[in-house]
CSV table of C-alpha atoms in Angstrom, one decimal:
chain,number,residue,atom,x,y,z
A,155,ALA,CA,6.7,-10.1,30.2
A,156,GLN,CA,4.5,-12.4,27.9
A,157,THR,CA,6.2,-14.9,25.6
A,158,VAL,CA,4.3,-17.0,23.0
A,159,THR,CA,5.7,-21.2,23.3
A,160,GLN,CA,5.8,-23.1,20.3
A,161,SER,CA,6.3,-26.7,20.7
A,162,GLN,CA,6.2,-28.7,17.6
A,163,PRO,CA,9.8,-27.5,15.2
A,164,GLU,CA,7.5,-29.2,11.6
A,165,MET,CA,5.1,-31.2,11.4
A,166,SER,CA,4.1,-33.2,8.1
A,167,VAL,CA,-0.4,-34.1,7.7
A,168,GLN,CA,-1.5,-36.3,3.9
A,169,GLU,CA,-3.3,-34.0,1.8
A,170,ALA,CA,-7.1,-33.7,3.5
A,171,GLU,CA,-6.3,-34.6,6.5
A,172,THR,CA,-6.7,-32.5,9.8
A,173,VAL,CA,-3.8,-31.6,11.6
A,174,THR,CA,-3.6,-29.7,15.4
A,175,LEU,CA,-0.4,-27.3,15.6
A,176,SER,CA,0.0,-26.1,19.8
A,177,CYS,CA,0.3,-22.9,20.7
A,178,THR,CA,0.6,-21.8,25.5
A,179,TYR,CA,2.0,-18.6,26.5
A,180,ASP,CA,2.3,-16.2,29.6
A,181,THR,CA,0.6,-12.9,29.8
A,182,SER,CA,-0.7,-10.4,33.1
A,183,GLU,CA,-2.7,-9.2,31.1
A,184,SER,CA,-6.8,-9.9,30.8
A,185,ASN,CA,-8.2,-8.3,27.7
A,186,TYR,CA,-4.9,-9.3,24.8
A,187,TYR,CA,-5.5,-11.1,21.2
A,188,LEU,CA,-3.2,-13.9,20.1
A,189,PHE,CA,-2.6,-14.4,16.5
A,190,TRP,CA,-1.6,-17.3,13.6
A,191,TYR,CA,0.5,-16.4,11.0
A,192,LYS,CA,1.3,-18.9,8.1
A,193,GLN,CA,4.9,-17.2,6.4
A,194,PRO,CA,5.1,-19.3,3.3
A,195,PRO,CA,8.5,-19.8,1.7
A,196,SER,CA,7.5,-15.8,-0.7
A,197,ARG,CA,8.5,-15.3,2.9
A,198,GLN,CA,5.5,-13.0,2.8
A,199,MET,CA,3.6,-13.0,6.8
A,200,ILE,CA,0.2,-13.9,6.4
A,201,LEU,CA,-2.9,-13.4,9.4
A,202,VAL,CA,-4.8,-16.6,9.0
A,203,ILE,CA,-7.1,-15.7,12.4
A,204,ARG,CA,-7.4,-13.6,15.2
A,205,GLN,CA,-9.1,-14.6,18.5
A,206,GLU,CA,-9.9,-11.9,21.0
A,207,ALA,CA,-9.8,-13.2,25.1
A,208,TYR,CA,-12.4,-11.2,26.0
A,209,LYS,CA,-14.1,-13.9,23.8
A,210,GLN,CA,-14.9,-16.7,24.4
A,211,GLN,CA,-15.8,-18.2,21.6
A,212,ASN,CA,-13.2,-20.1,18.9
A,213,ALA,CA,-12.8,-18.3,16.2
A,214,THR,CA,-13.0,-19.9,13.1
A,215,GLU,CA,-12.3,-19.0,9.0
A,216,ASN,CA,-13.0,-21.1,6.1
A,217,ARG,CA,-10.5,-24.1,6.6
A,218,PHE,CA,-9.0,-22.9,10.1
A,219,SER,CA,-10.1,-23.1,13.7
A,220,VAL,CA,-8.6,-22.6,16.8
A,221,ASN,CA,-9.5,-23.9,19.8
A,222,PHE,CA,-8.4,-21.3,22.7
A,223,GLN,CA,-8.2,-22.1,26.0
A,224,LYS,CA,-7.9,-19.5,28.2
A,225,ALA,CA,-7.0,-20.6,31.7
A,226,ALA,CA,-5.2,-22.7,30.5
A,227,LYS,CA,-3.5,-20.0,28.1
A,228,SER,CA,-3.1,-22.1,25.7
A,229,PHE,CA,-3.9,-21.6,22.0
A,230,SER,CA,-4.1,-23.9,19.2
A,231,LEU,CA,-4.6,-24.0,15.5
A,232,LYS,CA,-7.1,-26.4,12.9
A,233,ILE,CA,-6.4,-26.9,9.7
A,234,SER,CA,-9.3,-29.2,8.6
A,235,ASP,CA,-9.0,-30.7,4.9
A,236,SER,CA,-5.3,-29.8,4.6
A,237,GLN,CA,-3.7,-28.6,1.1
A,238,LEU,CA,-0.5,-28.1,-0.9
A,239,GLY,CA,-1.2,-24.4,-0.2
A,240,ASP,CA,-0.4,-24.5,3.5
A,241,THR,CA,2.9,-25.8,3.1
A,242,ALA,CA,4.6,-23.3,5.1
A,243,MET,CA,5.6,-21.4,8.9
A,244,TYR,CA,3.5,-21.6,11.4
A,245,PHE,CA,3.2,-18.6,13.8
A,246,CYS,CA,1.3,-18.1,16.9
A,247,ALA,CA,1.9,-14.3,18.1
A,248,PHE,CA,0.1,-12.6,21.0
A,249,ILE,CA,-0.3,-8.7,21.4
A,250,ASP,CA,-2.3,-6.6,24.2
A,251,SER,CA,-2.8,-3.3,22.1
A,252,GLY,CA,-2.5,-3.0,18.4
A,253,ASN,CA,0.0,0.2,19.6
A,254,THR,CA,2.0,-2.0,21.1
A,255,PRO,CA,4.4,-5.1,18.7
A,256,LEU,CA,3.8,-8.7,18.3
A,257,VAL,CA,5.4,-11.4,20.9
A,258,PHE,CA,6.1,-14.6,19.1
A,259,GLY,CA,6.8,-18.4,19.6
A,260,LYS,CA,9.9,-19.6,17.9
A,261,GLY,CA,7.3,-21.4,14.6
A,262,THR,CA,6.3,-24.8,13.5
A,263,ARG,CA,7.5,-26.1,10.0
A,264,LEU,CA,4.1,-27.7,8.5
A,265,SER,CA,4.4,-29.9,5.5
A,266,VAL,CA,1.5,-31.3,2.9
A,267,ILE,CA,2.9,-34.1,1.9
A,268,ALA,CA,0.2,-35.4,-1.9
B,176,SER,CA,-6.5,-4.1,5.9
B,177,ALA,CA,-3.6,-1.7,5.0
B,178,VAL,CA,-1.8,-2.3,1.8
B,179,ILE,CA,1.9,-2.3,2.8
B,180,SER,CA,5.5,-1.9,0.2
B,181,GLN,CA,8.5,-1.9,1.2
B,182,LYS,CA,11.6,-1.3,-0.9
B,183,PRO,CA,14.3,-3.4,-1.9
B,184,SER,CA,12.7,-6.3,-2.4
B,185,ARG,CA,16.9,-8.1,-1.4
B,186,ASP,CA,19.8,-7.1,-2.3
B,187,ILE,CA,22.9,-8.7,-1.6
B,188,CYS,CA,25.5,-6.2,-0.4
B,189,GLN,CA,29.1,-5.9,0.6
B,190,ARG,CA,30.8,-5.8,3.9
B,191,GLY,CA,30.4,-2.6,4.8
B,192,THR,CA,28.5,-1.0,3.0
B,193,SER,CA,25.4,0.9,3.9
B,194,LEU,CA,21.7,-0.3,3.0
B,195,THR,CA,18.1,1.8,3.7
B,196,ILE,CA,15.1,0.0,3.4
B,197,GLN,CA,12.0,1.8,2.6
B,198,CYS,CA,7.7,0.7,4.0
B,199,GLN,CA,5.4,2.6,2.2
B,200,VAL,CA,1.5,2.1,3.8
B,201,ASP,CA,-1.3,2.9,1.4
B,202,SER,CA,-3.0,4.6,4.9
B,203,GLN,CA,-2.4,6.5,7.5
B,204,VAL,CA,-1.1,4.2,10.2
B,205,THR,CA,-0.3,5.5,13.7
B,206,MET,CA,2.9,2.6,15.2
B,207,MET,CA,5.4,1.3,12.3
B,208,PHE,CA,7.3,-1.9,13.4
B,209,TRP,CA,10.3,-3.2,12.3
B,210,TYR,CA,11.6,-7.2,12.3
B,211,ARG,CA,14.8,-8.3,11.7
B,212,GLN,CA,14.6,-12.6,11.0
B,213,GLN,CA,18.0,-14.6,10.9
B,214,PRO,CA,17.3,-18.0,8.6
B,215,GLY,CA,15.1,-20.2,10.0
B,216,GLN,CA,14.7,-18.3,13.0
B,217,SER,CA,11.3,-16.1,14.0
B,218,LEU,CA,11.0,-12.6,13.8
B,219,THR,CA,12.5,-10.2,16.9
B,220,LEU,CA,11.4,-7.3,16.8
B,221,ILE,CA,14.3,-4.3,16.1
B,222,ALA,CA,12.6,-0.9,17.1
B,223,THR,CA,8.9,0.9,16.9
B,224,ALA,CA,8.8,3.3,15.0
B,225,ASN,CA,7.1,6.8,16.2
B,226,GLN,CA,6.0,9.2,14.0
B,227,GLY,CA,8.1,12.9,15.8
B,228,SER,CA,9.9,11.2,18.2
B,229,GLU,CA,12.7,8.8,18.1
B,230,ALA,CA,12.2,6.1,17.3
B,231,THR,CA,12.1,3.3,20.4
B,232,TYR,CA,14.9,0.5,20.6
B,233,GLU,CA,14.6,-2.8,21.5
B,234,SER,CA,17.6,-4.9,24.2
B,235,GLY,CA,21.1,-5.6,21.5
B,236,PHE,CA,20.3,-3.3,19.0
B,237,VAL,CA,20.6,0.0,18.6
B,238,ILE,CA,20.3,3.8,16.8
B,239,ASP,CA,24.1,3.2,15.3
B,240,LYS,CA,23.5,0.5,13.3
B,241,PHE,CA,19.7,0.8,12.6
B,242,PRO,CA,19.2,4.3,12.6
B,243,ILE,CA,15.0,4.6,11.7
B,244,SER,CA,12.9,6.9,10.8
B,245,ARG,CA,9.4,7.3,10.0
B,246,PRO,CA,8.9,11.6,8.8
B,247,ASN,CA,5.0,11.4,7.8
B,248,LEU,CA,2.5,9.0,9.2
B,249,THR,CA,3.1,6.6,5.8
B,250,PHE,CA,6.8,6.1,5.2
B,251,SER,CA,9.3,4.9,7.3
B,252,THR,CA,12.8,3.8,6.9
B,253,LEU,CA,16.1,1.1,8.0
B,254,THR,CA,19.4,1.7,7.6
B,255,VAL,CA,21.2,-1.0,8.2
B,256,SER,CA,25.2,0.4,8.7
B,257,ASN,CA,28.8,-0.9,8.3
B,258,MET,CA,27.1,-4.3,7.7
B,259,SER,CA,28.4,-7.5,8.3
B,260,PRO,CA,27.8,-11.3,7.0
B,261,GLU,CA,25.4,-11.4,10.3
B,262,ASP,CA,22.9,-9.1,9.1
B,263,SER,CA,21.9,-11.0,6.7
B,264,SER,CA,17.8,-12.0,7.1
B,265,ILE,CA,15.0,-11.0,6.2
B,266,TYR,CA,13.9,-7.8,7.4
B,267,LEU,CA,10.0,-6.6,7.6
B,268,CYS,CA,8.0,-3.9,8.8
B,269,SER,CA,4.3,-3.9,9.9
B,270,VAL,CA,1.7,-1.3,10.8
B,271,GLY,CA,-0.1,-0.9,13.5
B,272,PRO,CA,-4.1,0.5,13.4
B,273,ARG,CA,-4.6,2.8,10.9
B,274,THR,CA,-5.2,6.1,12.7
B,275,GLY,CA,-8.8,7.0,14.3
B,276,GLU,CA,-9.4,3.1,14.8
B,277,SER,CA,-9.1,1.1,17.3
B,278,THR,CA,-8.5,-3.1,16.3
B,279,ASP,CA,-5.4,-4.6,17.3
B,280,THR,CA,-4.2,-6.3,14.7
B,281,GLN,CA,-1.0,-5.8,12.2
B,282,TYR,CA,-0.3,-6.4,8.2
B,283,PHE,CA,2.9,-6.9,7.4
B,284,GLY,CA,5.1,-5.8,4.6
B,285,PRO,CA,6.3,-8.3,2.0
B,286,GLY,CA,9.7,-8.4,3.3
B,287,THR,CA,13.7,-7.2,2.1
B,288,ARG,CA,15.4,-10.1,2.2
B,289,LEU,CA,19.7,-8.9,2.6
B,290,THR,CA,22.3,-11.0,1.7
B,291,VAL,CA,25.9,-9.3,3.1
B,292,LEU,CA,29.0,-10.9,1.2
């Protein structure tokens, strides 16, 4: 069974600084997809970024980028120029196809400090 | 991305009663999923809702407690039956690809915050 591990329960960062959230996973699949979701206090789960395992290039979405290391089964999220609105729970998630359920890590609570 | 709505957005219920949560999507999707998020925790899959067949439940969740309906490709309901305070959680639905699409991304409804007294 696939597992996702987020080893940082809480993190904080100063506004405008850069922060990296860690995620490791375990799977025997060769092709799969990885995601970072953000959950602000409103509780809405918002997709931040996605990565396809067969693509070597790291995904980037504006201030958000990932460092995907397939051999190490590592998938970290870097947030640049942190903003107060980035304060949220961040969940790393794994899927092997669009029609199967997501497997989530336990989450990292990020606080951006003014 | 699909637009997903959930009703109710929140509710406060008495012990022993039942609540039905609705999830509506603006397009036909193959798979719908129901998750529970207990306070301060991650998301736990309750079941996968299949159109035209019974839902597939995860270990620890049973149909008598969490009956699910999936009458068509745009709608599903989750009922939380005979509620106790331990059922106080956020319940979220998510959807898989639109029918005919091969994307991998899943999107979530806004969630239902349930408090049981």
